[in-house]
Amino acid sequence: MSTVTPPLLGPELLAQLERLELVSRKVFRGRMKGERKSKRKGQSVEFADFRNYVAGDDLRFIDWNTYARLDRLFLKMFLEEEDLHFYALIDASPSMEFGEPTKLHYAKQLAAALGFIGLCRADRVRIESIGQPAAQRAPVLRGRGSLWRMIDHLNSIEPGEHVSLAQGVKNFCLRNSGKGIVVLISDLMDKQGYQDALRYLLAQQMDAYIIQVLSQEELDPPIKGDLRLVDCEDDDVAEITVSAPLIARYKKTLSAFIDGAREYCGRRGMTYLLANNQLPVEQLVGSYLRQRGLVR
Amino acid sequence: VDIDWLNPLRSLPKSVFDIPTPWGSFPITVSWGMVAWAAIAAIPPLIVLLYFLKLKRQPLEVPSTFLWHKSIEDLHVNSIWQRLRQSLLLFLQLLLIALVILALLGPAWKGTRFTRDRLIFVIDNSASMSATDVQPTRLDEARRQVGLLIDAMQSGDKAMIITFSDKARVEQSFTDNRKLLRERLAAIQPTQRQTQLGEALKVASGLANPGQTAFTDSDAPVADALPAQLFLFSDGRFEDVKNFFWGNLDPVYVPIGQPLAGNVGIAAFSARQEEERPDKLQVFGRIENYGQAEATIMAELYLNDALADASEVTIKPAESAGVTFELDDFERGVLKLKITPDDALAIDNQAWTAVNRPRRAKVLCVTAGDEPLQYALTTGRAAEIADVTFQPPSFLATPDYQKQAESGAFDLIIFDRCQPGGTPRPKMPHSNTLFIGAVPPEAGWAADPKAAVPQIIDTDRAHPLMQLVELGNVLIADGTPLNPPQGATVLIDSNLGPLFAIAPREAHEDAVMGFELIGDDGSVGTNWHVRLSFPLFVLNVLQYLGRGQDALASAAARPGRPVTLKTETPVAELTITGPEGQSTVVKRGKSDTFHFSGTDRVGVYDVKAGGQSVEQFAVNLFDPAESQIEPRTEFKAGAAPVEGQSGYEPSRNEGWKWLVVLALAVLLFEWYIYNRRVYL
């Protein structure tokens, strides 16, 4: 891990991100007046529907023209514009501390970038980590001015949270019942499997994005010789003698794992994205996530 | 301790594995050897131990062992191969140490050390070398062994190949071209001839001992002496060579053949008319058992390839038995005697004899009148053998005689008290002669003056002319003691000097009797003609000098020996067809005889004159030296006996160097693998 941690967001990146906006494939109910269409009917310029007048309705919305023609009272309804809930869920398990830059740092960068986009578009942005206790809630951020609060919050996330992915996601879901976009940034390297965690997200009926962050060392291990591999999370040991077939087999297993995750997500309407920690964040956001439809 | 199973090279031909003790050059006691063995034996377990100790793996913290476990599990599906792959270094080390141990054992195989850089391979290809007691044949075995020696030749070694049967043949003169030697070696063919070593040794020693060809001490050697090592591959069944000096030759005798090889062979086979019953033919065969075990033999007689008779005989070891068959007489045909079961040597399991129409000798008797002689020459038996013409001495002067004598029209001319004439000097006829009471007009022959009552003191009974002739009761009135020429054989010796002698002249023989049967005046010179021995003698004369063949005694030829043929009527050439169908045209030689030397194969040869078959003769082995196939362990050539050696000059071909080289190669390979194993 490098001693000098690069800033989460550079000025150029910020300038680039300002032009983007988060897109949700679903329409959710927001909490406050915002810039997004909401399921809720409300006050905006955009017509949504008619409905029969019942006593007590606001007379201002009666469509008098229809009354004149049909001699019945109809109420005009308009779409409400509300804010979007954007959640970034960062896996801060010890395994995220590997790589150069560390996967955690990369995850933070990614969360900051996406969060900034949300802040610029007046969305509710909440950034949480997996290991966060169930009761503790992260601050809800709104508006561009909250950027530094967000950065501070991100910086306060420390690696080494020994919580399983499933448990962490469950806690997150318990805390945040609101609908919205959730981006899970994790390496998915959990011995119990990532499927449970994703199922929780699915149950929440959120628009879920899974970004699997893997370090270059994991994708192409630069190791040699007879090794005793120690798992940093549970001190599990794997003794290997590195050989070309073993490396080939590892890569095959890894790609099978990635493909498995991608397929799992794809089948359940979640968007999966593999991120190499060597890939610059701006490129990831500007091109890959754009293609996936998370930002516009 | 039998350690042959340890010998990694024991499958190599002629290999031995001696001194299986490490550090064999030390003065070894048994215990020291055991310690050394134990030390060496402890090395491989040590290496295995080190290998496992070496497996201290470098710890490395990774984000997750999750995928690694999966990968390893996947690889374990193929686990045997994986273990092999992972243990490759171990195997290489074990191989390395095995090679080193083998090298320390000092493996060696018995090789051939040539004491000289010139080699002479003398290979026997006589009849007995076709024996199959060594598979496929002895000759093939000899060829194989010579091939090994050729392989063992170092560069610069030169070798020559000589084959010998009853004559020697240089198959390849000295060369260092091993390919050529191998080609020539492969081209050696077996013969059915007898064995004579002398000529081969002379050829071989010609180059090694050039000084031997010098006649006096002052003669300079023709060439420098070239010492050579002579390898003799034979069964040793030849006569010892006398008057031979090895000189610069190192003889190595390699006996070929199984030591106890047995063989049953036909030693004689003939047919003749029975004396009492001329219409019957008696066929006689002698079968000899050369083996160590009693043999029961079925002897089958074939007449013109049709089974005529058979007989079973049991022969004790080293004994012989006769088989006789009686057949009705027939004009001509081929009799074949075949013995079964087959044994190691096939060539002597068959014998042939040809029964021919008798050819009578043509005899001219020039006499002024000699009743006893005339009677003896005109008996019924004599008439069967010979066609005798009587002429007075005056006939000698006629041109008719000159012509007939010149052309060899007669087999025998008897000059009774007369001599052939001729101008400017007397000319002897081209035929055998018998002079009675006269001396041939030929240089060398002379006679003393007539002396009274010579006493016969000795006769040469071994000579065919004198066989069965008993002269003890013969008195001679007077005789002229003879001075026969050089090379003559005295057949009757008396107190006064030789009375009967025979001497060769060109292709003929002259027999001269120094006493008269009947004097010119009619007086009786001897009482011989009233003795039983006289007609016998005359028959001997007709048979031997007249070459009058007994009715059925065909020429008993041996393989490779020349055969002399005569025809009843003069022809220019004969066509002789051998047993394998090969035809040879033989031109008439001097004195109306035909010399045929192509008798290489045993069997029946058919003689044709002008497309007409006139005669058949058989060639048989009939040689105890060839039929006795048990190899001799030593033979004598010159003064010292040469002992057979089973494996030539033994030498230790060290193998450890190659093993060490191999071990080094393995070491290098191991080092490479160790460094590059990731990519394996």
Coordinates of N, CA, C and O in Angstrom, one line a residue, chain B residues 598-646:
Chain B
G598 N 33.8 -78.9 -60.6 CA 32.7 -78.2 -60.0 C 31.8 -79.1 -59.1 O 30.6 -79.0 -59.1
T599 N 32.5 -79.9 -58.3 CA 31.8 -80.8 -57.4 C 31.5 -80.2 -56.0 O 31.9 -80.7 -55.0
D600 N 31.0 -78.9 -56.0 CA 30.9 -78.2 -54.7 C 29.8 -78.8 -53.9 O 29.8 -78.6 -52.6
R601 N 28.8 -79.3 -54.5 CA 27.6 -79.7 -53.7 C 27.5 -81.3 -53.7 O 27.9 -81.9 -54.7
V602 N 27.0 -81.8 -52.6 CA 26.8 -83.2 -52.6 C 25.5 -83.5 -53.4 O 24.7 -82.7 -53.5
G603 N 25.5 -84.7 -54.0 CA 24.3 -85.1 -54.8 C 24.8 -85.8 -56.0 O 25.9 -86.3 -56.1
V604 N 23.9 -85.9 -56.9 CA 24.1 -86.7 -58.1 C 24.3 -85.8 -59.3 O 23.6 -84.8 -59.5
Y605 N 25.4 -86.0 -60.0 CA 25.7 -85.2 -61.2 C 25.5 -86.1 -62.4 O 25.9 -87.2 -62.5
D606 N 24.8 -85.5 -63.4 CA 24.5 -86.2 -64.6 C 25.4 -85.7 -65.7 O 25.6 -84.6 -66.0
V607 N 26.0 -86.7 -66.4 CA 27.0 -86.4 -67.4 C 26.3 -86.7 -68.8 O 25.8 -87.8 -69.0
K608 N 26.3 -85.7 -69.6 CA 25.7 -85.8 -70.9 C 26.7 -85.6 -72.0 O 27.6 -84.7 -71.9
A609 N 26.6 -86.4 -73.0 CA 27.5 -86.3 -74.2 C 26.6 -86.2 -75.4 O 25.8 -87.1 -75.7
G610 N 26.6 -85.0 -76.0 CA 25.8 -84.8 -77.2 C 24.3 -85.0 -76.9 O 23.5 -85.6 -77.6
G611 N 23.9 -84.5 -75.7 CA 22.5 -84.5 -75.3 C 22.1 -85.8 -74.8 O 20.9 -86.0 -74.3
Q612 N 23.0 -86.8 -74.8 CA 22.6 -88.2 -74.3 C 23.3 -88.4 -73.0 O 24.5 -88.2 -72.8
S613 N 22.5 -88.8 -72.0 CA 23.0 -89.0 -70.7 C 23.9 -90.3 -70.8 O 23.4 -91.4 -71.1
V614 N 25.1 -90.2 -70.5 CA 26.0 -91.3 -70.6 C 26.4 -91.9 -69.2 O 26.7 -93.1 -69.1
E615 N 26.3 -91.0 -68.2 CA 26.9 -91.5 -66.9 C 26.3 -90.6 -65.8 O 25.9 -89.5 -66.1
Q616 N 26.3 -91.2 -64.6 CA 25.9 -90.4 -63.5 C 27.0 -90.7 -62.4 O 27.5 -91.8 -62.3
F617 N 27.3 -89.7 -61.7 CA 28.2 -89.9 -60.6 C 27.7 -89.2 -59.3 O 27.0 -88.1 -59.5
A618 N 28.1 -89.7 -58.2 CA 27.6 -89.1 -57.0 C 28.7 -88.4 -56.2 O 29.8 -88.9 -56.2
V619 N 28.4 -87.3 -55.6 CA 29.4 -86.7 -54.7 C 28.8 -86.8 -53.3 O 27.7 -86.3 -53.0
N620 N 29.6 -87.4 -52.4 CA 29.1 -87.5 -51.0 C 30.1 -87.0 -50.1 O 31.3 -86.9 -50.4
L621 N 29.7 -86.7 -48.9 CA 30.6 -86.1 -47.9 C 31.6 -87.2 -47.4 O 32.8 -87.1 -47.5
F622 N 31.0 -88.2 -46.8 CA 31.8 -89.4 -46.4 C 33.1 -89.0 -45.7 O 34.2 -89.5 -45.9
D623 N 33.0 -88.0 -44.8 CA 34.2 -87.6 -44.1 C 33.9 -87.5 -42.6 O 33.2 -86.7 -42.1
P624 N 34.5 -88.4 -41.9 CA 34.3 -88.5 -40.4 C 34.7 -87.1 -39.8 O 34.1 -86.7 -38.8
A625 N 35.7 -86.5 -40.3 CA 36.2 -85.2 -39.7 C 35.1 -84.2 -39.8 O 34.9 -83.3 -38.9
E626 N 34.3 -84.2 -40.9 CA 33.2 -83.2 -41.0 C 31.9 -83.7 -40.2 O 31.2 -82.9 -39.6
S627 N 31.7 -85.0 -40.3 CA 30.5 -85.5 -39.6 C 30.6 -85.4 -38.1 O 29.7 -85.3 -37.4
Q628 N 31.9 -85.5 -37.6 CA 32.1 -85.4 -36.2 C 32.1 -83.9 -35.9 O 33.0 -83.2 -36.1
I629 N 30.9 -83.4 -35.4 CA 30.7 -82.0 -35.4 C 31.1 -81.5 -34.0 O 31.0 -80.3 -33.8
E630 N 31.4 -82.3 -33.1 CA 31.7 -81.8 -31.7 C 33.0 -80.9 -31.8 O 34.0 -81.4 -32.3
P631 N 32.9 -79.7 -31.4 CA 34.1 -78.8 -31.6 C 35.3 -79.2 -30.8 O 35.1 -79.6 -29.7
R632 N 36.4 -79.1 -31.4 CA 37.6 -79.4 -30.6 C 38.0 -78.2 -29.8 O 37.8 -77.0 -30.2
T633 N 38.5 -78.4 -28.6 CA 38.8 -77.3 -27.7 C 40.2 -76.7 -28.0 O 40.5 -75.6 -27.6
E634 N 41.0 -77.5 -28.7 CA 42.3 -77.0 -29.1 C 42.8 -77.7 -30.3 O 42.3 -78.8 -30.6
F635 N 43.7 -77.0 -31.0 CA 44.3 -77.7 -32.1 C 45.8 -77.3 -32.1 O 46.2 -76.5 -31.4
K636 N 46.5 -78.0 -33.0 CA 47.9 -77.8 -33.0 C 48.3 -77.2 -34.3 O 47.9 -77.8 -35.4
A637 N 49.0 -76.2 -34.3 CA 49.6 -75.6 -35.6 C 51.0 -75.2 -35.2 O 51.2 -74.4 -34.4
G638 N 51.9 -75.9 -35.8 CA 53.3 -75.7 -35.4 C 53.6 -76.4 -34.1 O 53.0 -77.5 -33.9
A639 N 54.3 -75.8 -33.3 CA 54.8 -76.5 -32.1 C 53.7 -76.5 -31.0 O 53.4 -77.5 -30.4
A640 N 53.2 -75.3 -30.7 CA 52.3 -75.2 -29.5 C 50.9 -75.4 -29.8 O 50.4 -75.0 -30.9
P641 N 50.1 -76.1 -29.0 CA 48.7 -76.2 -29.2 C 48.0 -74.8 -29.0 O 48.5 -74.0 -28.1
V642 N 47.0 -74.6 -29.7 CA 46.2 -73.3 -29.6 C 44.9 -73.7 -28.9 O 44.2 -74.5 -29.4
E643 N 44.7 -73.1 -27.8 CA 43.5 -73.4 -27.0 C 42.4 -72.5 -27.4 O 42.5 -71.4 -27.7
G644 N 41.2 -73.1 -27.4 CA 40.0 -72.4 -27.7 C 39.7 -71.4 -26.6 O 39.8 -71.7 -25.4
Q645 N 39.2 -70.2 -27.0 CA 38.8 -69.2 -26.0 C 37.4 -68.9 -26.3 O 37.0 -68.6 -27.4
S646 N 36.6 -68.9 -25.2 CA 35.2 -68.6 -25.4 C 35.0 -67.2 -25.8 O 34.1 -66.9 -26.5

